[in-house]
Amino acid sequence: MTNHWIDIANSDCIFIVGSNAAENHPISFKWALRAKDKGATIIHVDPRFTRTSQHADVFARLRSGSDIPFFGGLIRYILTNNLYFKDYVVNYTNASFIVGDKYDFKDGLFSGYDAEKRAYDKSSWAFARDEAGQIRKDPSLKDPRCVFQILRKHYDRYDMKSVSDTTGTPVDDLQRVYQTYAATGKPEKSGTMLYAMGQTQHTVGVQNIRAMSIIQLLLGNMGVAGGGINALRGEANVQGSTDQGLLYHILPGYIPTPTAAMQTLKEFNEKNTPVTKEPQSANWWGNRPKYMASFLKSLYPKQDLDTGYGYLPKLEPGKDYSWLTLFDQMLGGTFKGFFAWGQNPAASTANSNKTREAMTKLDWMVTVNIFETETGSFWKGPGMDPKKVKTEVFFLPCAVAFEKEGSISNSGRWMQWRYAAQKPSGDTKPDGDIIYELFEKIRELYAKEGGACPDPIRNLDWDVATQHVFDPHKVAKRINGTFLTEKTLKVGDADKTFKPGDPVPTFALLQEDGSTCSGTWVYCGSYTDKNMAARRDKTQTPMQAAIGLYPGWTWAWPVNRRVLYNRASVDPQGRPYQPHKAVIEWKDGKWVGDVPDGPWPPMADTAKGKSPFIMTAEGMGLIFGPGRNDGPLPEHYEPMECPVGSHPFSKQRSNPTALKFTGPTEVHAACDPRFPFICSTYRVTEHWQTGVMTRNSPWLLEAEPQMFCEMSPELAKMRGIKNGEKVILESTRGSLWAKAIVTERIKPFTVQGQTVHQVGIPWHFGWTWPVNGGDSANILCPSVGDPNTGIPETKAFMVNVRKA
Amino acid sequence: MEWNRREFLKIAGVTTAATAFGGLGFDLRPAHAEAQAAKLKFTKQSTSVCCYCSVGCGLIASTDKDGQGRVVNIEGDPDHPINEGALCPKGASHYQLGQNDRRILKVLYRAPYADKWEEKSWDWALDRIARKVKEARDAGFVTKDAKGRTVNRCENIASVGSAAMDNEECWIYQAMLRAMGLTYIEHQARI
């Protein structure tokens, strides 16, 4: 989230799309309703009428997988009717940038496409530069090669009729949504966009979010109270686990993982440190070498930086290591061993039958969980003969959240400390102790016996326990960072000397020379003279109280900033666009309110002022985004499995760069009469993720005991299915039973003049428990993914439904 | 006077136009306050945060002081500025994660081709896992890639997980995996 949960109450218009916040983030919805009480409008766009729709002032249905046409139509509406916030667009976005001569877009393909590699050479998307290397601009936004005009041309094709034909949304409903939301383009109004997996689990997932970002920039909704792009994340610490770099492509704090093409730290820094010629750009990532050095020192404080860097594994350039690829490789026999730590991939991975079979190719699997899972017990699951499964499985039982101490980070980036309320049950241990003890044993083996490349293991600073018990405070201090050698630095206007072991108070003081360590630079400032995440101080200034800001309650990364990009909430003189709900204000030569995005004066000070989007090299919001793998502007492509043979926007039916695999289960049904219905997966209030915790909680299981499929009365009639009857769902990958819920919450769509049906299923069930509860929805889902992130397309695929 | 929930609802049911307490002709607040005080007297309170979605609602866990030191109740934290004491059904069922006869409380092991789990000790399991990790890593470690560049990769072990861990646990987990040279490191955020 750029903003935070309480901030939703500050909005004038709440646009919820690809999320059922009322049912899946119920407490968050209180803040949406509070905004509504104050006169805000709630828009809900979804294939299905839910409790969120029930509270919405405007509800519009769209067919799963047609979000970009929906948003493209909105972009066109905003531009055609001059409803954008002109000053904001000119001053704070790249709308005025001139795009280079080589950029082109023809019939669904951007320039630079290589059909053989199914990938783009992105160099033709670069901006035009003058002799001094500065980007050429036209602040009048009239140059036909400026981003604004390219945007206009690109979305000119997204007229109401083409959009409605594709999304299945009636034109009147489109009109209502567009008109309502575009009204937030007035400087004094703010609109927020709330989304969840309904936006991301698509082969165009990243471009769905890009489309929303473009809309928010055009309307001046980024950085303001009640604005922003807000992901309603689904796991208590999925924000934190991402921040801590538990993904193949990033180290902690969003530092890219080194590749083999970066053999030395110097090469790494050269390739990963953006430079800018824009005079007012802060270019914050220009500090990356300091963060990388501090990370290396957090692992290897006693080794010099080059040695520590040399220890890190280097990815093969261009090779994908992401989730779907991992399981494809597992099926191919790449792995001897596998850790499924606090996760249930046998139920959570698209194409579950493939995933479960892949697990039979392992020599061993270690799985850590609270309850039995479909993963740990895969060898005795449906269709498995244990006598034929070689995999050795270790199930390590772990403590639950309130049996240990530590911090988690919510979607609003609040790092919140939790305390142990009881001792771990039975023989269970906190995950921290299991990791600590396991690696102690691995270290002992390498110390005793040597082995392949032992130094990175032997030299890792493994001081993470106190008296052989995992110590979260010790680790939290290391994540924050400390000085390793004495250092005198300028703090404000005065010199301050820091001694070895002193916490680094803020990441602005992290060093490139190895004199500081910081495990995760964005968390620098979280554990200084005290544990900031444990704070419970609700003191506010009147300005903070007006927008529900609690700067003394826990701690938010970065530097306790609660609203990101907040320098865009003020005009170039530092005056809030929305004085009644100001986030920051430049007053008497300093900022008041939230922690500003950097200490510099506002932009009108051309010598010292900085542009608001400090994490982009140019300092501007990216309407044109030349870094993505599938194009600089969102373009409609159908899901890999879809009910139409073509669409009105181009001849390119599906995303030409989507992540795909080959094999017997990788057959995709497009316009295939055997699989005529669109299917989407979702959640219910009483269950969570694969259901491991909630299916095993009796109160929750009683409320939602088994797998179901929601369908329209029209579809039910056509297939002779009655409410409550058992049905079979089938895709090219597998089949599944469910109880039919025949409901008017689901209605057929009219797409290109044809009636198209959609059904919906929850994904919380699994064969281990309860008995006769059903199995995972992911059995049906395809293993295809977004070309930027690899996230699977589990929100739009094709199935058949029949009476069991 | 003591009233249980069922009796209370019975009375409330016949006084249809009544407000919550007003229609009963007496005030339940003192009884409510006494119940609260009893809870505080025999339990220790600690704060926590919900383990389900990412809203981050505050919890208060009450732990039995005199008995087994077990959690006897978990409710919303009224001081927490996000949830202001409220919880959804999942958050409200937290207690059942701590007291639950379906929890797995012992280390379990499934031998190759076996059709059942066996209980094992932590030491036995961690020793064997450490040995398996070392065997795999030593056998498959890739020091240089095809182009002769140093890569230090352990490509025959993969890991997924976990957004269910605390920040501090996630951090040491990635440190361990990267020190061993793993490149296939993924978790919930990808899916």
PDB file of N, CA, C and O in Angstrom, chain A residues 2 4 223 284 413 506-507 524-525 532 535 541 543-544 547 549-552 554-569 582-585 590-600 612 614:
ATOM      1  N   THR A   2       0.544   2.211  -0.836  1.00  0.00           N
ATOM      2  CA  THR A   2       1.238   3.491  -0.719  1.00  0.00           C
ATOM      3  C   THR A   2       0.722   4.226   0.514  1.00  0.00           C
ATOM      4  O   THR A   2       1.440   5.007   1.120  1.00  0.00           O
ATOM      5  N   HIS A   4      -2.347   3.670   3.935  1.00  0.00           N
ATOM      6  CA  HIS A   4      -2.527   2.684   5.002  1.00  0.00           C
ATOM      7  C   HIS A   4      -4.008   2.541   5.297  1.00  0.00           C
ATOM      8  O   HIS A   4      -4.829   3.310   4.785  1.00  0.00           O
ATOM      9  N   GLY A 223      -0.054  10.155  -3.371  1.00  0.00           N
ATOM     10  CA  GLY A 223       0.607  10.973  -2.345  1.00  0.00           C
ATOM     11  C   GLY A 223      -0.346  11.695  -1.430  1.00  0.00           C
ATOM     12  O   GLY A 223       0.063  12.206  -0.398  1.00  0.00           O
ATOM     13  N   TRP A 284      16.769   8.310  -5.493  1.00  0.00           N
ATOM     14  CA  TRP A 284      17.163   7.687  -4.228  1.00  0.00           C
ATOM     15  C   TRP A 284      17.931   6.384  -4.421  1.00  0.00           C
ATOM     16  O   TRP A 284      18.815   6.041  -3.640  1.00  0.00           O
ATOM     17  N   ARG A 413       2.552  -1.211   5.665  1.00  0.00           N
ATOM     18  CA  ARG A 413       3.985  -1.162   5.999  1.00  0.00           C
ATOM     19  C   ARG A 413       4.226  -0.877   7.484  1.00  0.00           C
ATOM     20  O   ARG A 413       5.295  -0.416   7.847  1.00  0.00           O
ATOM     21  N   THR A 506      19.179   6.065  11.041  1.00  0.00           N
ATOM     22  CA  THR A 506      18.361   6.190   9.828  1.00  0.00           C
ATOM     23  C   THR A 506      19.192   5.798   8.614  1.00  0.00           C
ATOM     24  O   THR A 506      20.420   5.928   8.637  1.00  0.00           O
ATOM     25  N   PHE A 507      18.526   5.343   7.554  1.00  0.00           N
ATOM     26  CA  PHE A 507      19.311   4.816   6.434  1.00  0.00           C
ATOM     27  C   PHE A 507      20.115   5.868   5.679  1.00  0.00           C
ATOM     28  O   PHE A 507      21.002   5.528   4.910  1.00  0.00           O
ATOM     29  N   CYS A 524      15.865   0.349   8.529  1.00  0.00           N
ATOM     30  CA  CYS A 524      16.806   1.116   9.338  1.00  0.00           C
ATOM     31  C   CYS A 524      16.011   2.239  10.024  1.00  0.00           C
ATOM     32  O   CYS A 524      15.288   2.987   9.363  1.00  0.00           O
ATOM     33  N   GLY A 525      16.126   2.309  11.331  1.00  0.00           N
ATOM     34  CA  GLY A 525      15.309   3.246  12.107  1.00  0.00           C
ATOM     35  C   GLY A 525      14.240   2.534  12.908  1.00  0.00           C
ATOM     36  O   GLY A 525      13.560   3.148  13.733  1.00  0.00           O
ATOM     37  N   MET A 532      11.092   0.299  18.093  1.00  0.00           N
ATOM     38  CA  MET A 532      10.050   1.211  17.609  1.00  0.00           C
ATOM     39  C   MET A 532       8.752   0.479  17.249  1.00  0.00           C
ATOM     40  O   MET A 532       7.669   1.038  17.356  1.00  0.00           O
ATOM     41  N   ARG A 535       5.957   0.305  19.924  1.00  0.00           N
ATOM     42  CA  ARG A 535       5.377   1.531  20.503  1.00  0.00           C
ATOM     43  C   ARG A 535       3.845   1.522  20.450  1.00  0.00           C
ATOM     44  O   ARG A 535       3.258   1.016  19.505  1.00  0.00           O
ATOM     45  N   THR A 541      -0.546  15.403  16.375  1.00  0.00           N
ATOM     46  CA  THR A 541      -0.796  16.838  16.235  1.00  0.00           C
ATOM     47  C   THR A 541      -2.199  16.974  15.635  1.00  0.00           C
ATOM     48  O   THR A 541      -2.716  16.009  15.052  1.00  0.00           O
ATOM     49  N   MET A 543      -3.048  18.306  12.975  1.00  0.00           N
ATOM     50  CA  MET A 543      -2.939  18.032  11.539  1.00  0.00           C
ATOM     51  C   MET A 543      -2.924  16.517  11.289  1.00  0.00           C
ATOM     52  O   MET A 543      -3.569  16.028  10.355  1.00  0.00           O
ATOM     53  N   GLN A 544      -2.213  15.794  12.154  1.00  0.00           N
ATOM     54  CA  GLN A 544      -2.155  14.334  12.010  1.00  0.00           C
ATOM     55  C   GLN A 544      -3.500  13.715  12.384  1.00  0.00           C
ATOM     56  O   GLN A 544      -3.957  12.760  11.738  1.00  0.00           O
ATOM     57  N   ILE A 547      -6.231  13.414   9.701  1.00  0.00           N
ATOM     58  CA  ILE A 547      -6.187  12.343   8.682  1.00  0.00           C
ATOM     59  C   ILE A 547      -5.900  10.970   9.299  1.00  0.00           C
ATOM     60  O   ILE A 547      -5.513  10.032   8.597  1.00  0.00           O
ATOM     61  N   LEU A 549      -3.548   9.839  11.344  1.00  0.00           N
ATOM     62  CA  LEU A 549      -2.136   9.430  11.305  1.00  0.00           C
ATOM     63  C   LEU A 549      -1.663   9.216  12.745  1.00  0.00           C
ATOM     64  O   LEU A 549      -1.844  10.099  13.579  1.00  0.00           O
ATOM     65  N   TYR A 550      -1.070   8.061  13.018  1.00  0.00           N
ATOM     66  CA  TYR A 550      -0.574   7.760  14.367  1.00  0.00           C
ATOM     67  C   TYR A 550       0.937   7.512  14.315  1.00  0.00           C
ATOM     68  O   TYR A 550       1.371   6.358  14.326  1.00  0.00           O
ATOM     69  N   PRO A 551       1.739   8.588  14.256  1.00  0.00           N
ATOM     70  CA  PRO A 551       3.171   8.382  14.066  1.00  0.00           C
ATOM     71  C   PRO A 551       3.859   7.689  15.235  1.00  0.00           C
ATOM     72  O   PRO A 551       4.963   7.157  15.074  1.00  0.00           O
ATOM     73  N   GLY A 552       3.224   7.665  16.421  1.00  0.00           N
ATOM     74  CA  GLY A 552       3.840   7.029  17.586  1.00  0.00           C
ATOM     75  C   GLY A 552       3.347   5.610  17.826  1.00  0.00           C
ATOM     76  O   GLY A 552       3.713   4.981  18.813  1.00  0.00           O
ATOM     77  N   THR A 554       3.467   1.890  16.766  1.00  0.00           N
ATOM     78  CA  THR A 554       4.395   0.992  16.060  1.00  0.00           C
ATOM     79  C   THR A 554       5.331   1.814  15.164  1.00  0.00           C
ATOM     80  O   THR A 554       5.741   2.916  15.544  1.00  0.00           O
ATOM     81  N   TRP A 555       5.636   1.325  13.996  1.00  0.00           N
ATOM     82  CA  TRP A 555       6.611   2.019  13.134  1.00  0.00           C
ATOM     83  C   TRP A 555       6.335   1.580  11.706  1.00  0.00           C
ATOM     84  O   TRP A 555       5.966   0.428  11.461  1.00  0.00           O
ATOM     85  N   ALA A 556       6.480   2.503  10.774  1.00  0.00           N
ATOM     86  CA  ALA A 556       6.239   2.149   9.371  1.00  0.00           C
ATOM     87  C   ALA A 556       7.513   2.371   8.577  1.00  0.00           C
ATOM     88  O   ALA A 556       8.225   3.356   8.812  1.00  0.00           O
ATOM     89  N   TRP A 557       7.806   1.449   7.665  1.00  0.00           N
ATOM     90  CA  TRP A 557       8.940   1.701   6.782  1.00  0.00           C
ATOM     91  C   TRP A 557       8.435   2.450   5.563  1.00  0.00           C
ATOM     92  O   TRP A 557       7.276   2.251   5.205  1.00  0.00           O
ATOM     93  N   PRO A 558       9.218   3.299   4.960  1.00  0.00           N
ATOM     94  CA  PRO A 558      10.543   3.744   5.403  1.00  0.00           C
ATOM     95  C   PRO A 558      10.453   4.952   6.357  1.00  0.00           C
ATOM     96  O   PRO A 558       9.524   5.749   6.238  1.00  0.00           O
ATOM     97  N   VAL A 559      11.410   5.038   7.262  1.00  0.00           N
ATOM     98  CA  VAL A 559      11.564   6.160   8.226  1.00  0.00           C
ATOM     99  C   VAL A 559      10.255   6.649   8.856  1.00  0.00           C
ATOM    100  O   VAL A 559      10.075   7.830   9.083  1.00  0.00           O
ATOM    101  N   ASN A 560       9.368   5.694   9.139  1.00  0.00           N
ATOM    102  CA  ASN A 560       8.090   5.997   9.788  1.00  0.00           C
ATOM    103  C   ASN A 560       7.179   6.888   8.922  1.00  0.00           C
ATOM    104  O   ASN A 560       6.296   7.567   9.430  1.00  0.00           O
ATOM    105  N   ARG A 561       7.395   6.854   7.623  1.00  0.00           N
ATOM    106  CA  ARG A 561       6.526   7.598   6.689  1.00  0.00           C
ATOM    107  C   ARG A 561       5.256   6.789   6.496  1.00  0.00           C
ATOM    108  O   ARG A 561       5.310   5.605   6.195  1.00  0.00           O
ATOM    109  N   ARG A 562       4.114   7.435   6.681  1.00  0.00           N
ATOM    110  CA  ARG A 562       2.850   6.693   6.620  1.00  0.00           C
ATOM    111  C   ARG A 562       2.183   6.771   5.246  1.00  0.00           C
ATOM    112  O   ARG A 562       1.392   5.908   4.891  1.00  0.00           O
ATOM    113  N   VAL A 563       2.449   7.857   4.509  1.00  0.00           N
ATOM    114  CA  VAL A 563       1.886   7.987   3.157  1.00  0.00           C
ATOM    115  C   VAL A 563       3.046   8.195   2.188  1.00  0.00           C
ATOM    116  O   VAL A 563       3.764   9.200   2.270  1.00  0.00           O
ATOM    117  N   LEU A 564       3.226   7.226   1.290  1.00  0.00           N
ATOM    118  CA  LEU A 564       4.344   7.328   0.348  1.00  0.00           C
ATOM    119  C   LEU A 564       4.054   8.385  -0.719  1.00  0.00           C
ATOM    120  O   LEU A 564       2.901   8.651  -1.036  1.00  0.00           O
ATOM    121  N   TYR A 565       5.130   8.937  -1.267  1.00  0.00           N
ATOM    122  CA  TYR A 565       5.046   9.961  -2.330  1.00  0.00           C
ATOM    123  C   TYR A 565       4.280  11.194  -1.854  1.00  0.00           C
ATOM    124  O   TYR A 565       3.624  11.873  -2.632  1.00  0.00           O
ATOM    125  N   ASN A 566       4.348  11.484  -0.548  1.00  0.00           N
ATOM    126  CA  ASN A 566       3.522  12.567  -0.014  1.00  0.00           C
ATOM    127  C   ASN A 566       3.959  13.956  -0.501  1.00  0.00           C
ATOM    128  O   ASN A 566       3.216  14.921  -0.354  1.00  0.00           O
ATOM    129  N   ARG A 567       5.149  14.047  -1.107  1.00  0.00           N
ATOM    130  CA  ARG A 567       5.524  15.345  -1.691  1.00  0.00           C
ATOM    131  C   ARG A 567       4.642  15.699  -2.892  1.00  0.00           C
ATOM    132  O   ARG A 567       4.625  16.852  -3.326  1.00  0.00           O
ATOM    133  N   ALA A 568       3.921  14.699  -3.416  1.00  0.00           N
ATOM    134  CA  ALA A 568       2.987  14.990  -4.505  1.00  0.00           C
ATOM    135  C   ALA A 568       1.635  15.483  -3.978  1.00  0.00           C
ATOM    136  O   ALA A 568       0.735  15.770  -4.760  1.00  0.00           O
ATOM    137  N   SER A 569       1.487  15.587  -2.661  1.00  0.00           N
ATOM    138  CA  SER A 569       0.217  16.086  -2.114  1.00  0.00           C
ATOM    139  C   SER A 569       0.223  17.600  -1.963  1.00  0.00           C
ATOM    140  O   SER A 569      -0.758  18.184  -1.524  1.00  0.00           O
ATOM    141  N   ALA A 582      -4.546  17.707   4.785  1.00  0.00           N
ATOM    142  CA  ALA A 582      -3.154  17.791   4.336  1.00  0.00           C
ATOM    143  C   ALA A 582      -2.325  16.657   4.933  1.00  0.00           C
ATOM    144  O   ALA A 582      -2.473  16.317   6.102  1.00  0.00           O
ATOM    145  N   VAL A 583      -1.440  16.091   4.122  1.00  0.00           N
ATOM    146  CA  VAL A 583      -0.515  15.062   4.616  1.00  0.00           C
ATOM    147  C   VAL A 583       0.758  15.740   5.121  1.00  0.00           C
ATOM    148  O   VAL A 583       1.243  15.441   6.205  1.00  0.00           O
ATOM    149  N   ILE A 584       1.300  16.649   4.303  1.00  0.00           N
ATOM    150  CA  ILE A 584       2.451  17.446   4.724  1.00  0.00           C
ATOM    151  C   ILE A 584       2.229  18.895   4.267  1.00  0.00           C
ATOM    152  O   ILE A 584       1.385  19.155   3.394  1.00  0.00           O
ATOM    153  N   GLU A 585       2.977  19.787   4.870  1.00  0.00           N
ATOM    154  CA  GLU A 585       2.910  21.195   4.449  1.00  0.00           C
ATOM    155  C   GLU A 585       4.266  21.842   4.733  1.00  0.00           C
ATOM    156  O   GLU A 585       4.902  21.554   5.755  1.00  0.00           O
ATOM    157  N   LYS A 590      10.163  24.542   7.028  1.00  0.00           N
ATOM    158  CA  LYS A 590      10.276  23.095   7.280  1.00  0.00           C
ATOM    159  C   LYS A 590       8.940  22.391   7.019  1.00  0.00           C
ATOM    160  O   LYS A 590       7.890  23.027   6.939  1.00  0.00           O
ATOM    161  N   TRP A 591       9.054  21.049   6.899  1.00  0.00           N
ATOM    162  CA  TRP A 591       7.856  20.254   6.644  1.00  0.00           C
ATOM    163  C   TRP A 591       7.172  19.906   7.953  1.00  0.00           C
ATOM    164  O   TRP A 591       7.835  19.554   8.925  1.00  0.00           O
ATOM    165  N   VAL A 592       5.848  19.965   7.958  1.00  0.00           N
ATOM    166  CA  VAL A 592       5.084  19.474   9.108  1.00  0.00           C
ATOM    167  C   VAL A 592       4.082  18.432   8.611  1.00  0.00           C
ATOM    168  O   VAL A 592       3.756  18.391   7.430  1.00  0.00           O
ATOM    169  N   GLY A 593       3.612  17.583   9.551  1.00  0.00           N
ATOM    170  CA  GLY A 593       2.646  16.535   9.206  1.00  0.00           C
ATOM    171  C   GLY A 593       3.304  15.177   9.233  1.00  0.00           C
ATOM    172  O   GLY A 593       3.944  14.806  10.219  1.00  0.00           O
ATOM    173  N   ASP A 594       3.171  14.430   8.140  1.00  0.00           N
ATOM    174  CA  ASP A 594       3.822  13.122   8.001  1.00  0.00           C
ATOM    175  C   ASP A 594       5.322  13.337   7.777  1.00  0.00           C
ATOM    176  O   ASP A 594       5.774  14.471   7.544  1.00  0.00           O
ATOM    177  N   VAL A 595       6.102  12.247   7.853  1.00  0.00           N
ATOM    178  CA  VAL A 595       7.521  12.333   7.492  1.00  0.00           C
ATOM    179  C   VAL A 595       7.576  12.520   5.965  1.00  0.00           C
ATOM    180  O   VAL A 595       7.061  11.673   5.229  1.00  0.00           O
ATOM    181  N   PRO A 596       8.124  13.628   5.471  1.00  0.00           N
ATOM    182  CA  PRO A 596       8.076  13.849   4.018  1.00  0.00           C
ATOM    183  C   PRO A 596       9.001  12.877   3.276  1.00  0.00           C
ATOM    184  O   PRO A 596       9.892  12.287   3.879  1.00  0.00           O
ATOM    185  N   ASP A 597       8.761  12.716   1.992  1.00  0.00           N
ATOM    186  CA  ASP A 597       9.610  11.877   1.141  1.00  0.00           C
ATOM    187  C   ASP A 597      10.933  12.589   0.896  1.00  0.00           C
ATOM    188  O   ASP A 597      11.215  13.028  -0.218  1.00  0.00           O
ATOM    189  N   GLY A 598      11.717  12.744   1.910  1.00  0.00           N
ATOM    190  CA  GLY A 598      12.998  13.447   1.800  1.00  0.00           C
ATOM    191  C   GLY A 598      12.896  14.835   2.384  1.00  0.00           C
ATOM    192  O   GLY A 598      11.824  15.449   2.358  1.00  0.00           O
ATOM    193  N   PRO A 599      14.000  15.353   2.926  1.00  0.00           N
ATOM    194  CA  PRO A 599      13.962  16.606   3.686  1.00  0.00           C
ATOM    195  C   PRO A 599      13.989  17.872   2.817  1.00  0.00           C
ATOM    196  O   PRO A 599      13.775  18.965   3.337  1.00  0.00           O
ATOM    197  N   TRP A 600      14.244  17.733   1.536  1.00  0.00           N
ATOM    198  CA  TRP A 600      14.468  18.896   0.694  1.00  0.00           C
ATOM    199  C   TRP A 600      13.243  19.805   0.644  1.00  0.00           C
ATOM    200  O   TRP A 600      12.114  19.346   0.803  1.00  0.00           O
ATOM    201  N   PRO A 612       8.743  14.782  -6.611  1.00  0.00           N
ATOM    202  CA  PRO A 612       8.157  13.930  -5.565  1.00  0.00           C
ATOM    203  C   PRO A 612       8.402  12.427  -5.680  1.00  0.00           C
ATOM    204  O   PRO A 612       8.398  11.740  -4.671  1.00  0.00           O
ATOM    205  N   ILE A 614      10.629   9.999  -5.655  1.00  0.00           N
ATOM    206  CA  ILE A 614      12.072   9.914  -5.424  1.00  0.00           C
ATOM    207  C   ILE A 614      12.676   8.555  -5.768  1.00  0.00           C
ATOM    208  O   ILE A 614      13.888   8.447  -5.870  1.00  0.00           O
TER     209      ILE A 614
END
